[in-house]
Amino acid sequence: MIVAQRKKIPEIFNVIQEHKSVLVLGCGTCVTVCLAGGEREVSIISSALRIASRKAGKKIKVNEFTIERQCDNVFIEGAAEEIKKNDAVLSLGCGAGVQAIAERYPDTPVYAGLDTAFLGILESRGVWTEKCMQCGTCVLSDFGGICPITRCAKHMLNGPCGGSREDRCEIRADQPCAWQLIYKRLKNIDQLDKIAKEHPIKDWSKSIDGGSRTIIREDHRI
Amino acid sequence: MMSDKTFEPKIIAFCCHYCAYASADLAGSMRLQYPTGVRIIRTPCTGRLEVEYYMRAFENGADGVLVAGCLEGGCHFIEGNLLAKKRVSAIRDILQESGIEKERLRMVNISAAMATNLAAVINEMVNIIKELGPNPIRKINNGPDIEFKEFETLNSQK
Ligand code: SF4
Ligand code: SF4
């Protein structure tokens, strides 16, 4: 899922303060699961903004609404009426959600209430970790399912950098060395021979470095 | 600070049914005194109190919110009070960010027998809030003045 976290209230208030009414728009998918931008967070952030607004001597109307998915037209349409009633939208969706709303409402200012952080998983209650950088050419099968691009600070594809201490990454001691994990995992699943496989220089043009990406499925187009 | 002699703080005290609420009862029978501006609301467990409740209390003009749960290790639901403690700490941050002093929200641990302590904690809280003055949003734009009635409905819904 996409993992995000809320921005601080002063930062949000600063961008919405010129408006008379703002719709705080939640998203019921990824950001609900990572407890950053679902219906409940909409309620909490809206309360905080109403307080901040009154404290600043303003009377900004802060309204609340949440749709199932901000990155999907069908659901965005469901917010049309609410969006029209307000001068601006504070989206609590991920970066994609904010942009989807902004593109569909060219005359309405749309702001981001969250910092979208990464693609990851829920590790344990209240802990989320990054797992994939969406490089565009997945190599997980060669590495026992552990991503050397995302989880090795240097994106090393052909063995560790040599700097790890114990089993820790030399860049961040709170993270395990990805290569240590890869070695253990390949050994466990009896595929240690894969560690000797040579990987050519990665084609980063398939990742974000080649510009923002589009996938077209002709078989699904109408 | 802006202490005003006539200012009688309005404080919501969320008290857990299994401990602090019982001690409030006991405080009553012992005829212990605490200011009238304090409204005690019974909650099944402090862990049941969602972030929204606290935010709404301040948004509606409460001058302070006190949360009283069981002693650590003594929660009827094992760890409700520990969850509440972490939640309260996070809410204090968001309140501070919004412009409400974090001292206006406080959590304490009280057992059912600690009536004297409860009265003392309440009086202490009242003094802290008197020092801080009214909820800052109350004074601006004819801001909200909390109606305790609203919280009574909230309480009876449980
Ligand atoms: S190899 Fe690329 S696509 Fe696969 S998990 Fe790593 S970053 Fe993601
Ligand atoms: S210590 Fe391990 S994870 Fe860290 S940069 Fe080196 S190889 Fe990558």
Coordinates of C-alpha atoms and ligand atoms in Angstrom, one line a residue:
Chain A
M1 CA 0.0 0.0 0.0
I2 CA 0.9 3.7 -0.3
V3 CA 2.1 5.0 3.1
A4 CA 1.8 8.6 4.1
Q5 CA 1.6 10.8 7.2
R6 CA -0.1 14.0 8.0
K7 CA 1.6 17.3 7.7
K8 CA 1.8 19.6 10.7
I9 CA -1.2 21.8 11.3
P10 CA 0.6 25.1 10.9
E11 CA 1.9 24.1 7.4
I12 CA -1.6 23.1 6.3
F13 CA -3.3 26.1 7.9
N14 CA -0.8 28.4 6.1
V15 CA -2.0 27.2 2.7
I16 CA -5.7 27.2 3.4
Q17 CA -6.0 30.4 5.3
E18 CA -6.8 32.6 2.4
H19 CA -10.0 30.7 1.7
K20 CA -13.5 31.1 3.2
S21 CA -14.4 27.5 3.0
V22 CA -12.3 24.3 2.6
L23 CA -13.3 20.7 2.0
V24 CA -11.1 18.3 3.8
L25 CA -11.4 15.3 1.6
G26 CA -10.4 11.9 2.8
C27 CA -9.6 8.7 0.9
G28 CA -10.9 5.3 2.0
T29 CA -8.1 3.2 0.6
C30 CA -4.3 3.1 1.3
V31 CA -4.2 6.2 3.5
T32 CA -7.1 4.9 5.6
V33 CA -5.2 1.7 6.3
C34 CA -2.0 3.7 7.2
L35 CA -4.1 5.9 9.5
A36 CA -3.2 9.1 7.7
G37 CA -6.1 10.2 5.5
G38 CA -9.3 8.2 6.2
E39 CA -12.6 9.4 7.5
R40 CA -11.3 9.6 11.1
E41 CA -8.2 11.6 10.2
V42 CA -10.5 13.9 8.2
S43 CA -12.4 14.5 11.4
I44 CA -9.3 15.1 13.5
I45 CA -7.5 17.4 11.1
S46 CA -10.7 19.3 10.4
S47 CA -11.1 19.9 14.2
A48 CA -7.5 21.0 14.4
L49 CA -8.0 23.4 11.5
R50 CA -11.2 24.9 12.9
I51 CA -9.3 25.6 16.1
A52 CA -6.3 27.1 14.3
S53 CA -8.7 29.2 12.2
R54 CA -10.5 30.6 15.2
K55 CA -7.2 31.2 17.0
A56 CA -6.1 33.2 14.0
G57 CA -9.3 35.3 14.2
K58 CA -10.6 33.8 11.0
K59 CA -13.9 32.1 10.3
I60 CA -12.9 29.5 7.7
K61 CA -15.6 26.9 7.2
V62 CA -13.9 23.5 7.3
N63 CA -16.1 20.8 5.9
E64 CA -15.5 17.1 5.9
F65 CA -16.0 14.4 3.3
T66 CA -14.4 11.1 2.4
I67 CA -14.6 9.0 -0.7
E68 CA -13.6 5.4 -1.3
R69 CA -10.7 6.2 -3.6
Q70 CA -9.3 9.6 -4.7
C71 CA -7.4 8.0 -7.6
D72 CA -10.5 6.7 -9.4
N73 CA -12.9 8.8 -11.5
V74 CA -16.0 6.9 -10.4
F75 CA -15.4 7.8 -6.8
I76 CA -14.2 11.3 -7.5
E77 CA -17.5 12.1 -9.2
G78 CA -19.2 11.2 -5.9
A79 CA -17.4 14.2 -4.3
A80 CA -18.4 16.7 -7.1
E81 CA -21.2 18.3 -5.2
E82 CA -19.2 18.7 -2.0
I83 CA -16.2 20.1 -3.9
K84 CA -18.4 22.7 -5.6
K85 CA -19.7 23.9 -2.3
N86 CA -16.2 24.9 -1.1
D87 CA -13.6 27.4 -2.2
A88 CA -10.7 24.9 -2.0
V89 CA -10.0 21.2 -1.3
L90 CA -7.5 19.9 1.2
S91 CA -6.9 16.4 0.0
L92 CA -5.9 13.7 2.5
G93 CA -5.2 11.3 -0.4
C94 CA -1.7 10.3 -1.4
G95 CA 0.1 12.4 -4.0
A96 CA -1.8 10.6 -6.8
G97 CA -5.1 11.4 -5.1
V98 CA -4.3 15.1 -4.8
Q99 CA -3.4 15.3 -8.4
A100 CA -6.4 13.3 -9.6
I101 CA -8.7 15.8 -7.8
A102 CA -6.8 18.8 -9.0
E103 CA -6.9 17.6 -12.7
R104 CA -10.6 17.1 -12.5
Y105 CA -11.4 20.4 -10.9
P106 CA -9.3 22.9 -12.9
D107 CA -10.9 25.9 -11.2
T108 CA -10.6 24.7 -7.6
P109 CA -7.4 25.0 -5.6
V110 CA -6.4 21.6 -4.3
Y111 CA -3.9 21.2 -1.5
A112 CA -2.0 18.3 0.0
G113 CA -2.6 17.5 3.7
L114 CA -0.3 14.5 3.7
D115 CA 3.3 13.8 3.0
T116 CA 3.3 10.7 0.8
A117 CA 6.2 8.6 1.9
F118 CA 6.5 5.3 0.2
L119 CA 5.2 2.0 -1.0
G120 CA 5.3 -0.4 1.9
I121 CA 3.7 -2.7 4.3
L122 CA 2.3 -2.7 7.8
E123 CA 5.2 -4.3 9.8
S124 CA 3.4 -4.3 13.1
R125 CA 0.8 -2.1 14.8
G126 CA 1.8 1.5 14.2
V127 CA 4.9 0.6 12.1
W128 CA 5.1 0.8 8.4
T129 CA 8.2 0.0 6.3
E130 CA 9.2 0.7 2.7
K131 CA 9.5 -2.2 0.4
C132 CA 9.4 -1.1 -3.3
M133 CA 10.7 1.9 -5.2
Q134 CA 8.7 1.0 -8.3
C135 CA 11.8 0.7 -10.5
G136 CA 9.8 -0.6 -13.4
T137 CA 11.8 -3.8 -14.0
C138 CA 11.4 -6.0 -10.9
V139 CA 14.3 -8.3 -10.0
L140 CA 12.8 -9.7 -6.8
S141 CA 12.8 -13.3 -8.2
D142 CA 16.6 -13.2 -8.3
F143 CA 17.0 -12.0 -4.7
G144 CA 14.8 -14.4 -2.8
G145 CA 12.1 -11.8 -2.6
I146 CA 14.1 -9.1 -0.9
C147 CA 14.5 -5.9 -2.9
P148 CA 18.1 -4.7 -3.2
I149 CA 17.0 -1.5 -4.9
T150 CA 14.7 -0.4 -2.1
R151 CA 16.3 -2.0 0.9
C152 CA 20.0 -1.5 0.2
A153 CA 20.8 2.2 0.7
K154 CA 23.2 2.0 -2.3
H155 CA 20.9 0.0 -4.5
M156 CA 23.7 -2.6 -4.9
L157 CA 22.8 -5.3 -7.4
N158 CA 25.9 -7.4 -7.3
G159 CA 26.7 -8.0 -3.7
P160 CA 27.1 -5.9 -0.6
C161 CA 29.1 -2.8 -0.4
G162 CA 31.4 -4.2 2.3
G163 CA 30.5 -1.6 4.8
S164 CA 28.0 -3.5 6.8
R165 CA 28.7 -3.9 10.5
E166 CA 27.3 -7.1 12.1
D167 CA 24.2 -7.4 10.1
R168 CA 23.5 -3.6 10.0
C169 CA 23.6 -1.3 7.0
E170 CA 26.5 1.1 7.2
I171 CA 24.2 4.0 6.1
R172 CA 21.6 3.4 8.8
A173 CA 22.3 1.3 11.8
D174 CA 18.6 0.9 12.5
Q175 CA 18.2 -1.0 9.3
P176 CA 19.5 -4.5 8.5
C177 CA 21.9 -4.8 5.6
A178 CA 19.7 -5.9 2.7
W179 CA 22.5 -8.2 1.4
Q180 CA 22.6 -10.0 4.7
L181 CA 18.9 -10.6 4.4
I182 CA 19.3 -11.7 0.8
Y183 CA 22.1 -14.1 1.6
K184 CA 20.1 -15.7 4.5
R185 CA 17.0 -16.0 2.5
L186 CA 18.6 -17.5 -0.6
K187 CA 20.3 -20.0 1.7
N188 CA 17.1 -20.9 3.4
I189 CA 15.3 -21.6 0.2
D190 CA 18.2 -23.4 -1.2
Q191 CA 18.9 -20.9 -4.0
L192 CA 22.3 -19.6 -2.9
D193 CA 23.7 -20.2 -6.3
K194 CA 21.6 -17.2 -7.4
I195 CA 23.9 -14.9 -5.4
A196 CA 26.7 -15.4 -8.0
K197 CA 24.5 -14.3 -10.9
E198 CA 25.8 -11.2 -12.5
H199 CA 23.4 -8.3 -12.9
P200 CA 24.0 -5.8 -15.7
I201 CA 23.7 -2.1 -15.0
K202 CA 20.1 -1.4 -14.3
D203 CA 18.1 0.5 -16.9
W204 CA 16.9 3.4 -14.8
S205 CA 15.0 4.9 -17.7
K206 CA 12.2 2.4 -16.9
S207 CA 12.0 4.0 -13.4
I208 CA 11.0 7.5 -12.6
D209 CA 14.3 8.8 -14.0
G210 CA 12.9 8.2 -17.4
G211 CA 10.1 10.7 -16.7
S212 CA 6.7 9.9 -15.3
R213 CA 5.3 6.6 -16.5
T214 CA 2.2 5.6 -18.3
I215 CA 0.9 2.0 -18.8
I216 CA -1.5 1.5 -21.7
R217 CA -3.5 -1.7 -22.0
E218 CA -5.0 -1.7 -25.5
D219 CA -7.0 -4.8 -24.7
H220 CA -8.8 -2.9 -22.0
R221 CA -9.3 0.4 -23.8
I222 CA -12.6 1.5 -25.2
Chain B
M1 CA -0.1 34.9 32.7
M2 CA -3.6 36.2 32.0
S3 CA -5.2 34.8 35.2
D4 CA -8.6 36.4 35.8
K5 CA -9.9 36.2 39.3
T6 CA -13.5 35.6 38.1
F7 CA -12.6 33.0 35.6
E8 CA -14.2 29.6 36.4
P9 CA -12.6 27.0 34.1
K10 CA -14.9 24.6 32.3
I11 CA -13.2 21.3 32.5
I12 CA -14.3 17.9 31.1
A13 CA -13.1 15.1 33.2
F14 CA -13.4 11.7 31.4
C15 CA -13.4 9.2 34.2
C16 CA -13.1 5.4 33.7
H17 CA -16.0 3.5 35.1
Y18 CA -13.8 1.0 36.9
C19 CA -11.6 3.4 38.9
A20 CA -11.7 7.2 38.7
Y21 CA -15.5 7.4 38.3
A22 CA -15.9 5.2 41.4
S23 CA -13.4 7.4 43.2
A24 CA -15.4 10.5 42.2
D25 CA -18.4 8.8 43.7
L26 CA -16.4 8.2 46.9
A27 CA -15.2 11.7 46.9
G28 CA -18.9 12.7 46.9
S29 CA -19.7 10.6 49.9
M30 CA -16.6 11.9 51.6
R31 CA -17.8 15.4 50.9
L32 CA -14.5 16.4 49.3
Q33 CA -14.8 19.7 47.4
Y34 CA -13.9 20.4 43.8
P35 CA -15.0 23.4 41.7
T36 CA -18.3 23.3 40.0
G37 CA -17.0 24.0 36.5
V38 CA -15.7 20.4 36.3
R39 CA -18.0 18.0 34.6
I40 CA -17.3 14.4 35.2
I41 CA -18.1 12.1 32.3
R42 CA -18.1 8.3 32.8
T43 CA -16.4 6.3 30.2
P44 CA -16.2 2.5 30.0
C45 CA -12.4 2.7 29.7
T46 CA -10.1 5.5 28.9
G47 CA -8.9 3.4 26.0
R48 CA -12.4 3.9 24.5
L49 CA -11.9 7.6 24.2
E50 CA -11.2 8.4 20.6
V51 CA -9.1 11.3 19.4
E52 CA -12.2 13.0 18.0
Y53 CA -13.8 13.4 21.5
Y54 CA -10.8 15.4 22.8
M55 CA -10.6 17.5 19.7
R56 CA -14.4 18.3 19.8
A57 CA -14.2 19.2 23.4
F58 CA -11.6 21.8 22.7
E59 CA -13.2 22.9 19.5
N60 CA -16.4 23.5 21.4
G61 CA -14.7 25.7 23.9
A62 CA -13.6 23.4 26.9
D63 CA -10.9 25.1 28.8
G64 CA -9.3 21.8 29.9
V65 CA -9.8 18.1 29.6
L66 CA -8.7 15.7 32.3
V67 CA -8.6 11.9 31.6
A68 CA -8.5 9.7 34.6
G69 CA -7.8 6.0 34.1
C70 CA -6.9 3.1 36.3
L71 CA -3.4 2.7 37.8
E72 CA -0.9 1.3 35.3
G73 CA -1.2 -2.4 35.3
G74 CA -4.7 -2.2 36.9
C75 CA -6.9 -1.6 33.7
H76 CA -10.0 -3.7 33.7
F77 CA -9.4 -4.2 29.9
I78 CA -5.7 -4.9 30.5
E79 CA -4.1 -2.1 28.6
G80 CA -6.8 0.4 27.7
N81 CA -5.2 3.1 30.0
L82 CA -1.8 2.5 28.4
L83 CA -3.3 3.0 25.0
A84 CA -5.0 6.2 26.2
K85 CA -1.7 7.5 27.6
K86 CA -0.1 7.2 24.2
R87 CA -3.1 8.7 22.5
V88 CA -3.2 11.6 24.9
S89 CA 0.4 12.4 24.2
A90 CA -0.2 12.5 20.4
I91 CA -3.3 14.7 20.9
R92 CA -1.3 17.1 23.0
D93 CA 1.0 17.5 20.1
I94 CA -1.8 18.2 17.6
L95 CA -3.4 20.6 20.0
Q96 CA -0.2 22.5 20.4
E97 CA 0.1 22.7 16.7
S98 CA -3.4 24.1 16.4
G99 CA -2.7 26.8 19.0
I100 CA -4.1 25.2 22.2
E101 CA -1.6 24.9 25.0
K102 CA -0.9 21.2 25.5
E103 CA -1.2 21.6 29.3
R104 CA -4.9 21.9 28.8
L105 CA -5.1 18.1 28.3
R106 CA -3.8 15.9 31.0
M107 CA -4.0 12.2 31.9
V108 CA -3.8 10.8 35.4
N109 CA -4.1 7.4 37.0
I110 CA -6.4 6.9 39.9
S111 CA -7.7 3.8 41.6
A112 CA -11.3 3.5 42.9
A113 CA -10.1 4.1 46.5
M114 CA -8.1 7.3 45.7
A115 CA -10.9 9.8 46.2
T116 CA -8.6 12.3 47.9
N117 CA -6.1 12.1 45.1
L118 CA -8.8 12.6 42.5
A119 CA -10.0 15.8 44.3
A120 CA -6.4 17.0 44.5
V121 CA -5.7 16.3 40.9
I122 CA -8.9 18.1 39.8
N123 CA -8.0 21.1 42.0
E124 CA -4.5 21.1 40.5
M125 CA -5.9 21.0 37.0
V126 CA -8.3 23.9 37.8
N127 CA -5.3 25.9 39.0
I128 CA -3.3 25.1 35.9
I129 CA -6.2 26.2 33.7
K130 CA -6.8 29.4 35.7
E131 CA -3.1 30.2 35.1
L132 CA -3.5 29.7 31.4
G133 CA -6.8 31.5 31.1
P134 CA -9.8 30.5 29.0
N135 CA -9.5 28.3 25.9
P136 CA -8.0 30.8 23.5
I137 CA -10.6 30.3 20.8
R138 CA -13.3 31.2 23.3
K139 CA -12.2 34.8 23.3
I140 CA -12.0 35.3 19.6
N141 CA -14.9 36.1 17.3
N142 CA -17.4 35.3 20.1
G143 CA -16.0 31.8 20.0
P144 CA -17.9 28.8 21.3
D145 CA -18.7 28.4 25.0
I146 CA -19.0 24.8 25.8
E147 CA -22.5 23.4 26.6
F148 CA -22.1 20.5 28.9
K149 CA -25.4 19.2 27.7
E150 CA -23.8 18.0 24.5
F151 CA -21.5 15.8 26.5
E152 CA -24.3 14.4 28.5
T153 CA -25.8 13.1 25.3
L154 CA -22.5 11.7 24.3
N155 CA -22.3 10.0 27.7
S156 CA -25.7 8.4 27.6
Q157 CA -25.0 6.9 24.1
K158 CA -22.5 4.5 25.6
Ligands
SF4_1 S1 13.1 -4.6 -7.9 FE1 12.0 -2.7 -8.4 S2 9.9 -3.3 -8.7 FE2 10.9 -5.0 -7.6 S3 10.5 -4.6 -5.5 FE3 12.5 -3.6 -6.0 S4 12.0 -1.5 -6.6 FE4 10.1 -2.7 -6.6
SF4_2 S1 25.6 -2.1 4.3 FE1 24.3 -3.5 3.1 S2 22.4 -2.5 2.8 FE2 23.8 -1.0 3.5 S3 24.6 0.0 1.7 FE3 26.0 -1.7 2.2 S4 25.2 -3.5 1.1 FE4 23.6 -1.9 1.1

